[in-house]
mmCIF file of C-alpha atoms in Angstrom:
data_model
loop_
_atom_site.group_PDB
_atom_site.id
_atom_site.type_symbol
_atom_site.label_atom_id
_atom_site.label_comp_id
_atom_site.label_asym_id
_atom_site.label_seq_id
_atom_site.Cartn_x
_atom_site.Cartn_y
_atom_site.Cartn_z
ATOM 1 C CA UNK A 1 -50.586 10.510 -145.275
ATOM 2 C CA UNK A 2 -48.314 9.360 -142.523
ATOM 3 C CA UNK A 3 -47.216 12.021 -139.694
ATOM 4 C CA UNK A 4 -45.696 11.422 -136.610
ATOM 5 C CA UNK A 5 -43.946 8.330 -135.238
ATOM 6 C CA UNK A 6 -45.611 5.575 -133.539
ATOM 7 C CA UNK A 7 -44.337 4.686 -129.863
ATOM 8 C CA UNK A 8 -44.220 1.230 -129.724
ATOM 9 C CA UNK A 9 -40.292 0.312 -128.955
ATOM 10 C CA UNK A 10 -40.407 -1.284 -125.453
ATOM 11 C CA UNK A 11 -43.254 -4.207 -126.852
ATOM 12 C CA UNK A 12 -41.225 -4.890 -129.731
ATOM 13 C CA UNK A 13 -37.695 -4.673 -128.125
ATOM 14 C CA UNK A 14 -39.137 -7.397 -125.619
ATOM 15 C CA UNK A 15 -39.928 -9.884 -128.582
ATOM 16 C CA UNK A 16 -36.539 -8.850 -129.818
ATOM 17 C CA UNK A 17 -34.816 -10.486 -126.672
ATOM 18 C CA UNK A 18 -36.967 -13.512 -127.102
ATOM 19 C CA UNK A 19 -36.297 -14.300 -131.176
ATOM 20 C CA UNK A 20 -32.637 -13.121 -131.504
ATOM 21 C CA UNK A 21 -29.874 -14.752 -129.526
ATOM 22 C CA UNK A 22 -26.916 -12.842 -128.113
ATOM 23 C CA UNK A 23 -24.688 -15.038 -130.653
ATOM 24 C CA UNK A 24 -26.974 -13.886 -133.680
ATOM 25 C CA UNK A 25 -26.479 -10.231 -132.805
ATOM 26 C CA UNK A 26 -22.235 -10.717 -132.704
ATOM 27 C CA UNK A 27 -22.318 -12.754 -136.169
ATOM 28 C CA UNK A 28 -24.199 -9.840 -137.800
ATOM 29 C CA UNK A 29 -22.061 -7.486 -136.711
ATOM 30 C CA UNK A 30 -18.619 -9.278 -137.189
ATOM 31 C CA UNK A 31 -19.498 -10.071 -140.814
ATOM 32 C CA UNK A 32 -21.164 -6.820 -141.144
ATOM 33 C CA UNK A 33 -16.843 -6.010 -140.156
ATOM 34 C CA UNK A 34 -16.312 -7.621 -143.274
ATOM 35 C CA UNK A 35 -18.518 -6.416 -145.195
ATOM 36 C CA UNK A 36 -17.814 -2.319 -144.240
ATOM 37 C CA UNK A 37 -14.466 -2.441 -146.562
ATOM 38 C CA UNK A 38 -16.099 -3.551 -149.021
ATOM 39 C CA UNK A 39 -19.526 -1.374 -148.603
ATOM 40 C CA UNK A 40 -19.256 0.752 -152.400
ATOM 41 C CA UNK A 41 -19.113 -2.917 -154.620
ATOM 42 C CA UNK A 42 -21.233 -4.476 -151.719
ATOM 43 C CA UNK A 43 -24.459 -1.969 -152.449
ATOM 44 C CA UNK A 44 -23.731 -2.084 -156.256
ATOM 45 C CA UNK A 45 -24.358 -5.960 -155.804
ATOM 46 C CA UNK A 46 -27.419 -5.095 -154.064
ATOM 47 C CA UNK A 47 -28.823 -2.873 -156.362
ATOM 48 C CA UNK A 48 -28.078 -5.177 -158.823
ATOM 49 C CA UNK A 49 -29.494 -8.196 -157.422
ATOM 50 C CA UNK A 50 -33.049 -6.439 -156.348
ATOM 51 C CA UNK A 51 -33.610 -4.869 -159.984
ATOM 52 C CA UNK A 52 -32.862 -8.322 -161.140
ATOM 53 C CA UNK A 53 -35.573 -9.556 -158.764
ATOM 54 C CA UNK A 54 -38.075 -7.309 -159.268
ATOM 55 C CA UNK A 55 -37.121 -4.755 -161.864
ATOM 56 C CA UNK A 56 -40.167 -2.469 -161.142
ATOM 57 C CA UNK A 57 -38.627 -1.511 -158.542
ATOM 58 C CA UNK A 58 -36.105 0.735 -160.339
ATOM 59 C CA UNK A 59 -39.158 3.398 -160.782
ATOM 60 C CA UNK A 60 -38.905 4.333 -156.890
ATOM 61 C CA UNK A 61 -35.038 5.468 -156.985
ATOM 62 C CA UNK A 62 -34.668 8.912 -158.558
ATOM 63 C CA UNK A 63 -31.209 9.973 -157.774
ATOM 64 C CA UNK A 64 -27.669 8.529 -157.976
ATOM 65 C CA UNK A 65 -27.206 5.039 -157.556
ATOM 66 C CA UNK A 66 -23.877 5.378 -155.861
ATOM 67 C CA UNK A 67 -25.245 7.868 -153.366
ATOM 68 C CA UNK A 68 -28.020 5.667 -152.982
ATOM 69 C CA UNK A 69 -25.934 2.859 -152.476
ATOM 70 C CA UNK A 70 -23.631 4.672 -149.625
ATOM 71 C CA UNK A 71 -26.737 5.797 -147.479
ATOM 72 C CA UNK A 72 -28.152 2.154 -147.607
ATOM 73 C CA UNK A 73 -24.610 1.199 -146.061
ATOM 74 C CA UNK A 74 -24.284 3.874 -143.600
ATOM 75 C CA UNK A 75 -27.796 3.011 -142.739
ATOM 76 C CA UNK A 76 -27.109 -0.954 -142.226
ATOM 77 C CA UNK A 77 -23.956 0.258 -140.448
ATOM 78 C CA UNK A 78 -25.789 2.163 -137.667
ATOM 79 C CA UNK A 79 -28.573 -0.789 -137.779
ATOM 80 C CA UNK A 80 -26.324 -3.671 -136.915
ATOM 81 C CA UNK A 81 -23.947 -1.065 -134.702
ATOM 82 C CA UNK A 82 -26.981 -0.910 -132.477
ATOM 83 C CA UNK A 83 -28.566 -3.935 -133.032
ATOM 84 C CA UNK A 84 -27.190 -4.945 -129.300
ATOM 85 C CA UNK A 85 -29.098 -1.877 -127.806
ATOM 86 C CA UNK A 86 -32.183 -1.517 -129.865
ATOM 87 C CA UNK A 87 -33.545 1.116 -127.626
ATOM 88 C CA UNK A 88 -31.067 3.208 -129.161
ATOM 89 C CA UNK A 89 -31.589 3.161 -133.172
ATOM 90 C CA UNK A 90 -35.888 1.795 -132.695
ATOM 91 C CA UNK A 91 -36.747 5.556 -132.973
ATOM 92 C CA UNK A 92 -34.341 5.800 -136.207
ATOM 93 C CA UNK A 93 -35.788 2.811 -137.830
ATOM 94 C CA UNK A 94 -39.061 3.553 -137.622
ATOM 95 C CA UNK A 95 -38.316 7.121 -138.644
ATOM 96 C CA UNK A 96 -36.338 5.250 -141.647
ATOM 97 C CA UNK A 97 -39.849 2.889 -142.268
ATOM 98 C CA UNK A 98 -42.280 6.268 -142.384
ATOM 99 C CA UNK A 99 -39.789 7.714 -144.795
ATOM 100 C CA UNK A 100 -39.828 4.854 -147.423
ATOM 101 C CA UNK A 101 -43.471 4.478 -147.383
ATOM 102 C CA UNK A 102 -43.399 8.323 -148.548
ATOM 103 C CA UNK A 103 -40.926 7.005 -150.962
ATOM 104 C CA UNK A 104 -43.731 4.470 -152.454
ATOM 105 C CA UNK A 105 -42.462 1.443 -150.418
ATOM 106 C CA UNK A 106 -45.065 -1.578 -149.816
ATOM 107 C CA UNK A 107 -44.745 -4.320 -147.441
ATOM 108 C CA UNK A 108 -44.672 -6.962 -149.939
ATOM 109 C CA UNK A 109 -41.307 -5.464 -151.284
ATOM 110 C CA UNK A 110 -39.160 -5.976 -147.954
ATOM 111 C CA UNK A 111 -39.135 -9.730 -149.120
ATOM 112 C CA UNK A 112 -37.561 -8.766 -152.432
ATOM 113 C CA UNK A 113 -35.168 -6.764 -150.139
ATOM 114 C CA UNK A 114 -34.345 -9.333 -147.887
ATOM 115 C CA UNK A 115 -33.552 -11.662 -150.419
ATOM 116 C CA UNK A 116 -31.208 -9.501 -152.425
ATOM 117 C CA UNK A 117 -29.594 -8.352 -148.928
ATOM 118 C CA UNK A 118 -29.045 -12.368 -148.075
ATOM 119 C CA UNK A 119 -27.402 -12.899 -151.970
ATOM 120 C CA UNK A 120 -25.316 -9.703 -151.475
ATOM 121 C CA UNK A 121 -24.266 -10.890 -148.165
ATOM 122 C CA UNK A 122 -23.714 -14.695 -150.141
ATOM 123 C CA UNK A 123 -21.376 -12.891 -152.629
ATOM 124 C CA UNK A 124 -19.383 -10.445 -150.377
ATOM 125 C CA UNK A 125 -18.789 -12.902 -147.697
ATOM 126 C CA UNK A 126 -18.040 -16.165 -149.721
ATOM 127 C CA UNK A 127 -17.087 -19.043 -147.489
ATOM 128 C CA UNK A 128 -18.032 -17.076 -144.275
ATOM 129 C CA UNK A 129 -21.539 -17.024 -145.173
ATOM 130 C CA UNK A 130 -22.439 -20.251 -143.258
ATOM 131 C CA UNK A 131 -25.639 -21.398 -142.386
ATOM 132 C CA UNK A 132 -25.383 -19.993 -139.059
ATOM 133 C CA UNK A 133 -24.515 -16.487 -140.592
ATOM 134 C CA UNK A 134 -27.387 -16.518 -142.683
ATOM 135 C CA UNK A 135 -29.763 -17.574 -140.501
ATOM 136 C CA UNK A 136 -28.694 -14.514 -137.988
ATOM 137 C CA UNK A 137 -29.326 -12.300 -141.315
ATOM 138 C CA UNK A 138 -32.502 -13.213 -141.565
ATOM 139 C CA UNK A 139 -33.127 -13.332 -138.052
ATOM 140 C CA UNK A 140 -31.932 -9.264 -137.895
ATOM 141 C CA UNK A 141 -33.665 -8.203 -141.558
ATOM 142 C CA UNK A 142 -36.819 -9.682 -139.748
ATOM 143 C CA UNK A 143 -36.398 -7.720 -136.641
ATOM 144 C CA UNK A 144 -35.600 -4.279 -138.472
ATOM 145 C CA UNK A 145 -37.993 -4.465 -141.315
ATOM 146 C CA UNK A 146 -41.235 -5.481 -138.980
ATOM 147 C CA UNK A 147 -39.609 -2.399 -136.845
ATOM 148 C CA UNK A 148 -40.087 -0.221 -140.219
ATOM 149 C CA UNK A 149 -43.305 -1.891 -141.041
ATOM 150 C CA UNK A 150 -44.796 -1.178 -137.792
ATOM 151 C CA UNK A 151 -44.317 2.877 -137.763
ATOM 152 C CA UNK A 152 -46.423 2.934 -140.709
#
């Protein structure tokens, strides 16, 4: 059973400013621009893609998939928002990492979700999804999933 929140935001914001450039964080966030318009077809894609990957994972979503789908935007929304002052949403994520493991979440499946975030981002973003772009994906799905990992 998992209670409380751990306290361990200044250690990991410190390895933060050494792995993720200034120039990473501003690529997230101006395709994540792109992306916001499109956020209702970009979480269907999602879905999509990560049942596709690893259709057990269907069992651990009980409600609507669309409302499902808007509170995974909103949530990557406030993410790469703050993802320039991670003192400010560290207490959120890990909050957000205690409540999936309640939810039945294991480590091993943030891979899964990483790669269906990466295809999602692929398919919304077409030719804007450049190496560069991808790699600063990775580089921030790293950063918040160890975050969620961690509180657990």
């Amino acid at each position: 059973k998992v209670t409380g929140v751990q306290t361990c935001a200044l250690p990991i914001y410190f390895i933060w400013r050494n792995t993720m450039k200034v120039d990473q964080i501003m690529l997230v966030q101006n395709t994540f621009d792109k992306v916001r318009p499109i956020s209702e077809e970009a979480a269907k894609l999602f879905y999509n893609r990560l049942f596709e990957l690893a259709p057990s994972l269907k069992s651990l979503f009980k409600g609507d998939m669309k409302t499902q789908g808007r509170m995974l935007m909103q949530m990557l929304d406030y993410a790469v928002t703050g993802l320039d002052r991670l003192d400010t949403i560290i207490l959120a994520i890990q909050n957000l990492g205690i409540r999936h493991v309640g939810y039945g979440v294991k480590d091993e499946y943030y891979e899964t979700v990483g790669e269906a975030l990466l295809w999602t981002l692929e398919q919304s973003l077409g030719k804007d999804f450049t190496q560069d772009v991808k790699d600063a994906w990775t580089e921030a799905y790293k950063l918040l999933s160890d975050i969620m990992k961690s509180a657990t």
